[in-house]
Amino acid sequence: GTAARRRLDEKHMALRSVVYKAVLQVADMDRGYYAEHPLVIARHPSETDERMMVRVLAFALNADEDLAFGRGLSTDDEPDLWRKDLTGAVDVWIEVGLPDEKWLRKACARAARVVLYAYGRTADAWWRQNQDKLAERNMQLQCNVQEGQAWMGNGGRDATLTPERLHPSL
């Protein structure tokens, strides 16, 4: 009962995130944004490389000097990425995956703007082709965005992605 649950909690807490470091160069012609971002990305033991790289892509597509990663999957009250204003209020809340509708409603109540990057079955073929090429412990990444299409590269290995907008911005 309680002792078994405590051992399970202790075992889960003992699992540590794997830290990835990346230097992400963003050239977003659509927004006129050009910058280099040194990133430290904590990948929770239950997170896949695919999900982590979608978080990096979401960062690149929304890059800003104030954009930051949340504390991750183990934290219930933070998004994958967010940007706060000078008062500490959440300006942009960014989620990756297929969160529960209640989670998105909570996000909408806490942020001026909420962005969801959903991925799933259509991403499987892309990931199988690229999984060994993109996620490394230390990365030098480039992301170019033009006309809604993103090109993500890592030292000669690259992928072109076209995010599909499922709901227009308000």
mmCIF file with all atom_site columns, C-alpha atoms in Angstrom:
data_model
loop_
_atom_site.group_PDB
_atom_site.id
_atom_site.type_symbol
_atom_site.label_atom_id
_atom_site.label_alt_id
_atom_site.label_comp_id
_atom_site.label_asym_id
_atom_site.label_entity_id
_atom_site.label_seq_id
_atom_site.pdbx_PDB_ins_code
_atom_site.Cartn_x
_atom_site.Cartn_y
_atom_site.Cartn_z
_atom_site.occupancy
_atom_site.B_iso_or_equiv
_atom_site.pdbx_formal_charge
_atom_site.auth_seq_id
_atom_site.auth_comp_id
_atom_site.auth_asym_id
_atom_site.auth_atom_id
_atom_site.pdbx_PDB_model_num
ATOM 1   C CA . GLY A 1 1   ? 0.000  0.000  0.000   1.00 0.00 ? 1   GLY A CA 1
ATOM 2   C CA . THR A 1 2   ? 1.545  3.205  1.257   1.00 0.00 ? 2   THR A CA 1
ATOM 3   C CA . ALA A 1 3   ? 5.114  1.858  1.570   1.00 0.00 ? 3   ALA A CA 1
ATOM 4   C CA . ALA A 1 4   ? 5.043  0.501  -2.000  1.00 0.00 ? 4   ALA A CA 1
ATOM 5   C CA . ARG A 1 5   ? 3.723  3.821  -3.278  1.00 0.00 ? 5   ARG A CA 1
ATOM 6   C CA . ARG A 1 6   ? 6.495  5.682  -1.385  1.00 0.00 ? 6   ARG A CA 1
ATOM 7   C CA . ARG A 1 7   ? 9.172  3.390  -2.920  1.00 0.00 ? 7   ARG A CA 1
ATOM 8   C CA . LEU A 1 8   ? 7.697  4.012  -6.384  1.00 0.00 ? 8   LEU A CA 1
ATOM 9   C CA . ASP A 1 9   ? 7.732  7.789  -5.761  1.00 0.00 ? 9   ASP A CA 1
ATOM 10  C CA . GLU A 1 10  ? 11.352 7.618  -4.524  1.00 0.00 ? 10  GLU A CA 1
ATOM 11  C CA . LYS A 1 11  ? 12.358 5.565  -7.579  1.00 0.00 ? 11  LYS A CA 1
ATOM 12  C CA . HIS A 1 12  ? 10.624 8.061  -9.900  1.00 0.00 ? 12  HIS A CA 1
ATOM 13  C CA . MET A 1 13  ? 12.313 10.999 -8.164  1.00 0.00 ? 13  MET A CA 1
ATOM 14  C CA . ALA A 1 14  ? 15.699 9.285  -8.524  1.00 0.00 ? 14  ALA A CA 1
ATOM 15  C CA . LEU A 1 15  ? 15.375 9.395  -12.303 1.00 0.00 ? 15  LEU A CA 1
ATOM 16  C CA . ARG A 1 16  ? 17.173 12.497 -13.470 1.00 0.00 ? 16  ARG A CA 1
ATOM 17  C CA . SER A 1 17  ? 16.694 14.558 -16.567 1.00 0.00 ? 17  SER A CA 1
ATOM 18  C CA . VAL A 1 18  ? 19.312 14.292 -19.283 1.00 0.00 ? 18  VAL A CA 1
ATOM 19  C CA . VAL A 1 19  ? 20.742 17.701 -20.105 1.00 0.00 ? 19  VAL A CA 1
ATOM 20  C CA . TYR A 1 20  ? 21.223 18.659 -23.735 1.00 0.00 ? 20  TYR A CA 1
ATOM 21  C CA . LYS A 1 21  ? 22.978 21.819 -24.832 1.00 0.00 ? 21  LYS A CA 1
ATOM 22  C CA . ALA A 1 22  ? 22.414 23.518 -28.145 1.00 0.00 ? 22  ALA A CA 1
ATOM 23  C CA . VAL A 1 23  ? 23.347 26.737 -29.826 1.00 0.00 ? 23  VAL A CA 1
ATOM 24  C CA . LEU A 1 24  ? 20.308 27.595 -31.929 1.00 0.00 ? 24  LEU A CA 1
ATOM 25  C CA . GLN A 1 25  ? 20.701 30.133 -34.721 1.00 0.00 ? 25  GLN A CA 1
ATOM 26  C CA . VAL A 1 26  ? 17.338 31.474 -35.828 1.00 0.00 ? 26  VAL A CA 1
ATOM 27  C CA . ALA A 1 27  ? 16.771 33.309 -39.104 1.00 0.00 ? 27  ALA A CA 1
ATOM 28  C CA . ASP A 1 28  ? 13.019 33.936 -39.244 1.00 0.00 ? 28  ASP A CA 1
ATOM 29  C CA . MET A 1 29  ? 12.391 35.914 -42.412 1.00 0.00 ? 29  MET A CA 1
ATOM 30  C CA . ASP A 1 30  ? 8.636  35.900 -41.759 1.00 0.00 ? 30  ASP A CA 1
ATOM 31  C CA . ARG A 1 31  ? 9.053  37.831 -38.489 1.00 0.00 ? 31  ARG A CA 1
ATOM 32  C CA . GLY A 1 32  ? 12.307 39.634 -39.296 1.00 0.00 ? 32  GLY A CA 1
ATOM 33  C CA . TYR A 1 33  ? 13.934 37.957 -36.283 1.00 0.00 ? 33  TYR A CA 1
ATOM 34  C CA . TYR A 1 34  ? 17.602 36.919 -36.385 1.00 0.00 ? 34  TYR A CA 1
ATOM 35  C CA . ALA A 1 35  ? 19.444 35.748 -33.274 1.00 0.00 ? 35  ALA A CA 1
ATOM 36  C CA . GLU A 1 36  ? 21.552 33.058 -31.666 1.00 0.00 ? 36  GLU A CA 1
ATOM 37  C CA . HIS A 1 37  ? 20.232 31.336 -28.548 1.00 0.00 ? 37  HIS A CA 1
ATOM 38  C CA . PRO A 1 38  ? 22.360 29.145 -26.268 1.00 0.00 ? 38  PRO A CA 1
ATOM 39  C CA . LEU A 1 39  ? 19.883 26.538 -24.991 1.00 0.00 ? 39  LEU A CA 1
ATOM 40  C CA . VAL A 1 40  ? 20.029 24.153 -22.056 1.00 0.00 ? 40  VAL A CA 1
ATOM 41  C CA . ILE A 1 41  ? 17.312 21.556 -22.538 1.00 0.00 ? 41  ILE A CA 1
ATOM 42  C CA . ALA A 1 42  ? 16.383 19.174 -19.737 1.00 0.00 ? 42  ALA A CA 1
ATOM 43  C CA . ARG A 1 43  ? 14.854 15.979 -21.124 1.00 0.00 ? 43  ARG A CA 1
ATOM 44  C CA . HIS A 1 44  ? 12.757 14.194 -18.508 1.00 0.00 ? 44  HIS A CA 1
ATOM 45  C CA . PRO A 1 45  ? 13.331 10.401 -18.423 1.00 0.00 ? 45  PRO A CA 1
ATOM 46  C CA . SER A 1 46  ? 9.778  9.830  -19.713 1.00 0.00 ? 46  SER A CA 1
ATOM 47  C CA . GLU A 1 47  ? 10.201 12.297 -22.602 1.00 0.00 ? 47  GLU A CA 1
ATOM 48  C CA . THR A 1 48  ? 11.176 11.013 -26.041 1.00 0.00 ? 48  THR A CA 1
ATOM 49  C CA . ASP A 1 49  ? 13.810 12.608 -28.256 1.00 0.00 ? 49  ASP A CA 1
ATOM 50  C CA . GLU A 1 50  ? 10.974 13.343 -30.692 1.00 0.00 ? 50  GLU A CA 1
ATOM 51  C CA . ARG A 1 51  ? 9.069  15.421 -28.133 1.00 0.00 ? 51  ARG A CA 1
ATOM 52  C CA . MET A 1 52  ? 12.232 17.221 -27.036 1.00 0.00 ? 52  MET A CA 1
ATOM 53  C CA . MET A 1 53  ? 13.053 18.184 -30.626 1.00 0.00 ? 53  MET A CA 1
ATOM 54  C CA . VAL A 1 54  ? 9.482  19.433 -31.165 1.00 0.00 ? 54  VAL A CA 1
ATOM 55  C CA . ARG A 1 55  ? 10.041 21.672 -28.110 1.00 0.00 ? 55  ARG A CA 1
ATOM 56  C CA . VAL A 1 56  ? 13.231 22.989 -29.747 1.00 0.00 ? 56  VAL A CA 1
ATOM 57  C CA . LEU A 1 57  ? 11.330 23.605 -32.993 1.00 0.00 ? 57  LEU A CA 1
ATOM 58  C CA . ALA A 1 58  ? 8.586  25.409 -31.048 1.00 0.00 ? 58  ALA A CA 1
ATOM 59  C CA . PHE A 1 59  ? 11.304 27.564 -29.479 1.00 0.00 ? 59  PHE A CA 1
ATOM 60  C CA . ALA A 1 60  ? 12.756 28.349 -32.918 1.00 0.00 ? 60  ALA A CA 1
ATOM 61  C CA . LEU A 1 61  ? 9.359  29.264 -34.376 1.00 0.00 ? 61  LEU A CA 1
ATOM 62  C CA . ASN A 1 62  ? 8.616  31.611 -31.451 1.00 0.00 ? 62  ASN A CA 1
ATOM 63  C CA . ALA A 1 63  ? 12.180 32.688 -30.661 1.00 0.00 ? 63  ALA A CA 1
ATOM 64  C CA . ASP A 1 64  ? 12.446 35.782 -28.538 1.00 0.00 ? 64  ASP A CA 1
ATOM 65  C CA . GLU A 1 65  ? 15.004 36.994 -26.016 1.00 0.00 ? 65  GLU A CA 1
ATOM 66  C CA . ASP A 1 66  ? 12.452 36.449 -23.208 1.00 0.00 ? 66  ASP A CA 1
ATOM 67  C CA . LEU A 1 67  ? 11.196 33.007 -24.293 1.00 0.00 ? 67  LEU A CA 1
ATOM 68  C CA . ALA A 1 68  ? 12.133 30.253 -21.828 1.00 0.00 ? 68  ALA A CA 1
ATOM 69  C CA . PHE A 1 69  ? 11.600 26.539 -21.332 1.00 0.00 ? 69  PHE A CA 1
ATOM 70  C CA . GLY A 1 70  ? 9.293  25.530 -18.488 1.00 0.00 ? 70  GLY A CA 1
ATOM 71  C CA . ARG A 1 71  ? 10.494 23.073 -15.861 1.00 0.00 ? 71  ARG A CA 1
ATOM 72  C CA . GLY A 1 72  ? 9.166  20.170 -17.905 1.00 0.00 ? 72  GLY A CA 1
ATOM 73  C CA . LEU A 1 73  ? 6.923  17.141 -17.681 1.00 0.00 ? 73  LEU A CA 1
ATOM 74  C CA . SER A 1 74  ? 7.297  16.764 -13.935 1.00 0.00 ? 74  SER A CA 1
ATOM 75  C CA . THR A 1 75  ? 5.750  20.198 -13.302 1.00 0.00 ? 75  THR A CA 1
ATOM 76  C CA . ASP A 1 76  ? 1.975  20.531 -13.426 1.00 0.00 ? 76  ASP A CA 1
ATOM 77  C CA . ASP A 1 77  ? 1.705  24.313 -13.486 1.00 0.00 ? 77  ASP A CA 1
ATOM 78  C CA . GLU A 1 78  ? 4.146  25.312 -16.228 1.00 0.00 ? 78  GLU A CA 1
ATOM 79  C CA . PRO A 1 79  ? 4.066  25.018 -20.011 1.00 0.00 ? 79  PRO A CA 1
ATOM 80  C CA . ASP A 1 80  ? 6.770  23.587 -22.230 1.00 0.00 ? 80  ASP A CA 1
ATOM 81  C CA . LEU A 1 81  ? 7.779  27.151 -23.175 1.00 0.00 ? 81  LEU A CA 1
ATOM 82  C CA . TRP A 1 82  ? 6.639  30.553 -22.076 1.00 0.00 ? 82  TRP A CA 1
ATOM 83  C CA . ARG A 1 83  ? 7.331  34.221 -22.216 1.00 0.00 ? 83  ARG A CA 1
ATOM 84  C CA . LYS A 1 84  ? 6.484  36.493 -19.320 1.00 0.00 ? 84  LYS A CA 1
ATOM 85  C CA . ASP A 1 85  ? 6.187  40.261 -19.378 1.00 0.00 ? 85  ASP A CA 1
ATOM 86  C CA . LEU A 1 86  ? 8.029  42.577 -16.988 1.00 0.00 ? 86  LEU A CA 1
ATOM 87  C CA . THR A 1 87  ? 5.320  42.163 -14.327 1.00 0.00 ? 87  THR A CA 1
ATOM 88  C CA . GLY A 1 88  ? 5.652  38.364 -14.370 1.00 0.00 ? 88  GLY A CA 1
ATOM 89  C CA . ALA A 1 89  ? 2.347  37.830 -16.161 1.00 0.00 ? 89  ALA A CA 1
ATOM 90  C CA . VAL A 1 90  ? 2.408  35.110 -18.820 1.00 0.00 ? 90  VAL A CA 1
ATOM 91  C CA . ASP A 1 91  ? 2.317  36.694 -22.260 1.00 0.00 ? 91  ASP A CA 1
ATOM 92  C CA . VAL A 1 92  ? 2.707  33.483 -24.327 1.00 0.00 ? 92  VAL A CA 1
ATOM 93  C CA . TRP A 1 93  ? 2.118  29.889 -23.144 1.00 0.00 ? 93  TRP A CA 1
ATOM 94  C CA . ILE A 1 94  ? 3.377  27.171 -25.531 1.00 0.00 ? 94  ILE A CA 1
ATOM 95  C CA . GLU A 1 95  ? 2.461  23.488 -25.217 1.00 0.00 ? 95  GLU A CA 1
ATOM 96  C CA . VAL A 1 96  ? 3.820  20.521 -27.176 1.00 0.00 ? 96  VAL A CA 1
ATOM 97  C CA . GLY A 1 97  ? 1.922  17.281 -27.733 1.00 0.00 ? 97  GLY A CA 1
ATOM 98  C CA . LEU A 1 98  ? -1.709 16.432 -27.209 1.00 0.00 ? 98  LEU A CA 1
ATOM 99  C CA . PRO A 1 99  ? -2.621 17.844 -23.779 1.00 0.00 ? 99  PRO A CA 1
ATOM 100 C CA . ASP A 1 100 ? -5.931 17.351 -22.069 1.00 0.00 ? 100 ASP A CA 1
ATOM 101 C CA . GLU A 1 101 ? -8.567 19.977 -22.869 1.00 0.00 ? 101 GLU A CA 1
ATOM 102 C CA . LYS A 1 102 ? -8.701 20.995 -19.189 1.00 0.00 ? 102 LYS A CA 1
ATOM 103 C CA . TRP A 1 103 ? -4.968 21.768 -19.319 1.00 0.00 ? 103 TRP A CA 1
ATOM 104 C CA . LEU A 1 104 ? -5.484 24.047 -22.329 1.00 0.00 ? 104 LEU A CA 1
ATOM 105 C CA . ARG A 1 105 ? -8.384 25.823 -20.617 1.00 0.00 ? 105 ARG A CA 1
ATOM 106 C CA . LYS A 1 106 ? -6.118 26.439 -17.621 1.00 0.00 ? 106 LYS A CA 1
ATOM 107 C CA . ALA A 1 107 ? -3.450 27.817 -19.951 1.00 0.00 ? 107 ALA A CA 1
ATOM 108 C CA . CYS A 1 108 ? -5.967 30.147 -21.623 1.00 0.00 ? 108 CYS A CA 1
ATOM 109 C CA . ALA A 1 109 ? -6.962 31.502 -18.215 1.00 0.00 ? 109 ALA A CA 1
ATOM 110 C CA . ARG A 1 110 ? -3.316 32.199 -17.289 1.00 0.00 ? 110 ARG A CA 1
ATOM 111 C CA . ALA A 1 111 ? -1.872 33.614 -20.525 1.00 0.00 ? 111 ALA A CA 1
ATOM 112 C CA . ALA A 1 112 ? -2.648 36.323 -23.037 1.00 0.00 ? 112 ALA A CA 1
ATOM 113 C CA . ARG A 1 113 ? -1.851 33.904 -25.908 1.00 0.00 ? 113 ARG A CA 1
ATOM 114 C CA . VAL A 1 114 ? -1.668 30.089 -26.007 1.00 0.00 ? 114 VAL A CA 1
ATOM 115 C CA . VAL A 1 115 ? 0.062  28.120 -28.780 1.00 0.00 ? 115 VAL A CA 1
ATOM 116 C CA . LEU A 1 116 ? -0.162 24.338 -29.158 1.00 0.00 ? 116 LEU A CA 1
ATOM 117 C CA . TYR A 1 117 ? 2.239  22.302 -31.296 1.00 0.00 ? 117 TYR A CA 1
ATOM 118 C CA . ALA A 1 118 ? 0.438  19.002 -31.712 1.00 0.00 ? 118 ALA A CA 1
ATOM 119 C CA . TYR A 1 119 ? 2.262  16.103 -33.274 1.00 0.00 ? 119 TYR A CA 1
ATOM 120 C CA . GLY A 1 120 ? 1.549  12.433 -33.663 1.00 0.00 ? 120 GLY A CA 1
ATOM 121 C CA . ARG A 1 121 ? 1.115  9.816  -36.350 1.00 0.00 ? 121 ARG A CA 1
ATOM 122 C CA . THR A 1 122 ? 2.089  12.072 -39.237 1.00 0.00 ? 122 THR A CA 1
ATOM 123 C CA . ALA A 1 123 ? 5.353  12.835 -37.484 1.00 0.00 ? 123 ALA A CA 1
ATOM 124 C CA . ASP A 1 124 ? 6.288  9.151  -37.108 1.00 0.00 ? 124 ASP A CA 1
ATOM 125 C CA . ALA A 1 125 ? 7.670  8.687  -40.614 1.00 0.00 ? 125 ALA A CA 1
ATOM 126 C CA . TRP A 1 126 ? 9.672  11.906 -40.349 1.00 0.00 ? 126 TRP A CA 1
ATOM 127 C CA . TRP A 1 127 ? 11.058 10.900 -36.983 1.00 0.00 ? 127 TRP A CA 1
ATOM 128 C CA . ARG A 1 128 ? 12.091 7.406  -38.110 1.00 0.00 ? 128 ARG A CA 1
ATOM 129 C CA . GLN A 1 129 ? 14.017 9.019  -40.944 1.00 0.00 ? 129 GLN A CA 1
ATOM 130 C CA . ASN A 1 130 ? 15.664 11.684 -38.778 1.00 0.00 ? 130 ASN A CA 1
ATOM 131 C CA . GLN A 1 131 ? 15.799 10.443 -35.165 1.00 0.00 ? 131 GLN A CA 1
ATOM 132 C CA . ASP A 1 132 ? 19.463 9.487  -35.283 1.00 0.00 ? 132 ASP A CA 1
ATOM 133 C CA . LYS A 1 133 ? 20.392 12.677 -37.087 1.00 0.00 ? 133 LYS A CA 1
ATOM 134 C CA . LEU A 1 134 ? 19.094 15.522 -34.938 1.00 0.00 ? 134 LEU A CA 1
ATOM 135 C CA . ALA A 1 135 ? 19.134 14.841 -31.199 1.00 0.00 ? 135 ALA A CA 1
ATOM 136 C CA . GLU A 1 136 ? 22.659 14.921 -29.788 1.00 0.00 ? 136 GLU A CA 1
ATOM 137 C CA . ARG A 1 137 ? 23.936 15.864 -26.336 1.00 0.00 ? 137 ARG A CA 1
ATOM 138 C CA . ASN A 1 138 ? 25.688 18.950 -27.773 1.00 0.00 ? 138 ASN A CA 1
ATOM 139 C CA . MET A 1 139 ? 24.213 20.548 -30.858 1.00 0.00 ? 139 MET A CA 1
ATOM 140 C CA . GLN A 1 140 ? 24.885 23.447 -33.218 1.00 0.00 ? 140 GLN A CA 1
ATOM 141 C CA . LEU A 1 141 ? 21.414 24.064 -34.670 1.00 0.00 ? 141 LEU A CA 1
ATOM 142 C CA . GLN A 1 142 ? 20.186 26.412 -37.347 1.00 0.00 ? 142 GLN A CA 1
ATOM 143 C CA . CYS A 1 143 ? 16.560 27.196 -38.061 1.00 0.00 ? 143 CYS A CA 1
ATOM 144 C CA . ASN A 1 144 ? 15.421 29.224 -41.055 1.00 0.00 ? 144 ASN A CA 1
ATOM 145 C CA . VAL A 1 145 ? 11.777 30.178 -41.333 1.00 0.00 ? 145 VAL A CA 1
ATOM 146 C CA . GLN A 1 146 ? 10.333 31.560 -44.542 1.00 0.00 ? 146 GLN A CA 1
ATOM 147 C CA . GLU A 1 147 ? 6.784  31.632 -45.871 1.00 0.00 ? 147 GLU A CA 1
ATOM 148 C CA . GLY A 1 148 ? 5.562  29.408 -43.049 1.00 0.00 ? 148 GLY A CA 1
ATOM 149 C CA . GLN A 1 149 ? 8.102  26.659 -43.685 1.00 0.00 ? 149 GLN A CA 1
ATOM 150 C CA . ALA A 1 150 ? 10.905 25.796 -41.246 1.00 0.00 ? 150 ALA A CA 1
ATOM 151 C CA . TRP A 1 151 ? 14.260 24.306 -42.181 1.00 0.00 ? 151 TRP A CA 1
ATOM 152 C CA . MET A 1 152 ? 16.107 22.840 -39.185 1.00 0.00 ? 152 MET A CA 1
ATOM 153 C CA . GLY A 1 153 ? 19.727 21.759 -39.529 1.00 0.00 ? 153 GLY A CA 1
ATOM 154 C CA . ASN A 1 154 ? 22.482 20.290 -37.396 1.00 0.00 ? 154 ASN A CA 1
ATOM 155 C CA . GLY A 1 155 ? 25.885 20.209 -39.091 1.00 0.00 ? 155 GLY A CA 1
ATOM 156 C CA . GLY A 1 156 ? 24.879 18.955 -42.540 1.00 0.00 ? 156 GLY A CA 1
ATOM 157 C CA . ARG A 1 157 ? 21.904 16.918 -41.335 1.00 0.00 ? 157 ARG A CA 1
ATOM 158 C CA . ASP A 1 158 ? 18.636 18.708 -41.877 1.00 0.00 ? 158 ASP A CA 1
ATOM 159 C CA . ALA A 1 159 ? 14.878 18.455 -42.136 1.00 0.00 ? 159 ALA A CA 1
ATOM 160 C CA . THR A 1 160 ? 12.254 20.704 -43.675 1.00 0.00 ? 160 THR A CA 1
ATOM 161 C CA . LEU A 1 161 ? 8.981  21.056 -41.799 1.00 0.00 ? 161 LEU A CA 1
ATOM 162 C CA . THR A 1 162 ? 5.765  22.795 -42.697 1.00 0.00 ? 162 THR A CA 1
ATOM 163 C CA . PRO A 1 163 ? 3.663  23.377 -39.586 1.00 0.00 ? 163 PRO A CA 1
ATOM 164 C CA . GLU A 1 164 ? -0.043 23.115 -40.356 1.00 0.00 ? 164 GLU A CA 1
ATOM 165 C CA . ARG A 1 165 ? -2.190 25.738 -38.644 1.00 0.00 ? 165 ARG A CA 1
ATOM 166 C CA . LEU A 1 166 ? -5.312 23.970 -37.377 1.00 0.00 ? 166 LEU A CA 1
ATOM 167 C CA . HIS A 1 167 ? -6.900 27.062 -35.878 1.00 0.00 ? 167 HIS A CA 1
ATOM 168 C CA . PRO A 1 168 ? -6.285 30.616 -37.068 1.00 0.00 ? 168 PRO A CA 1
ATOM 169 C CA . SER A 1 169 ? -4.836 33.111 -34.621 1.00 0.00 ? 169 SER A CA 1
ATOM 170 C CA . LEU A 1 170 ? -7.397 35.334 -32.997 1.00 0.00 ? 170 LEU A CA 1
#
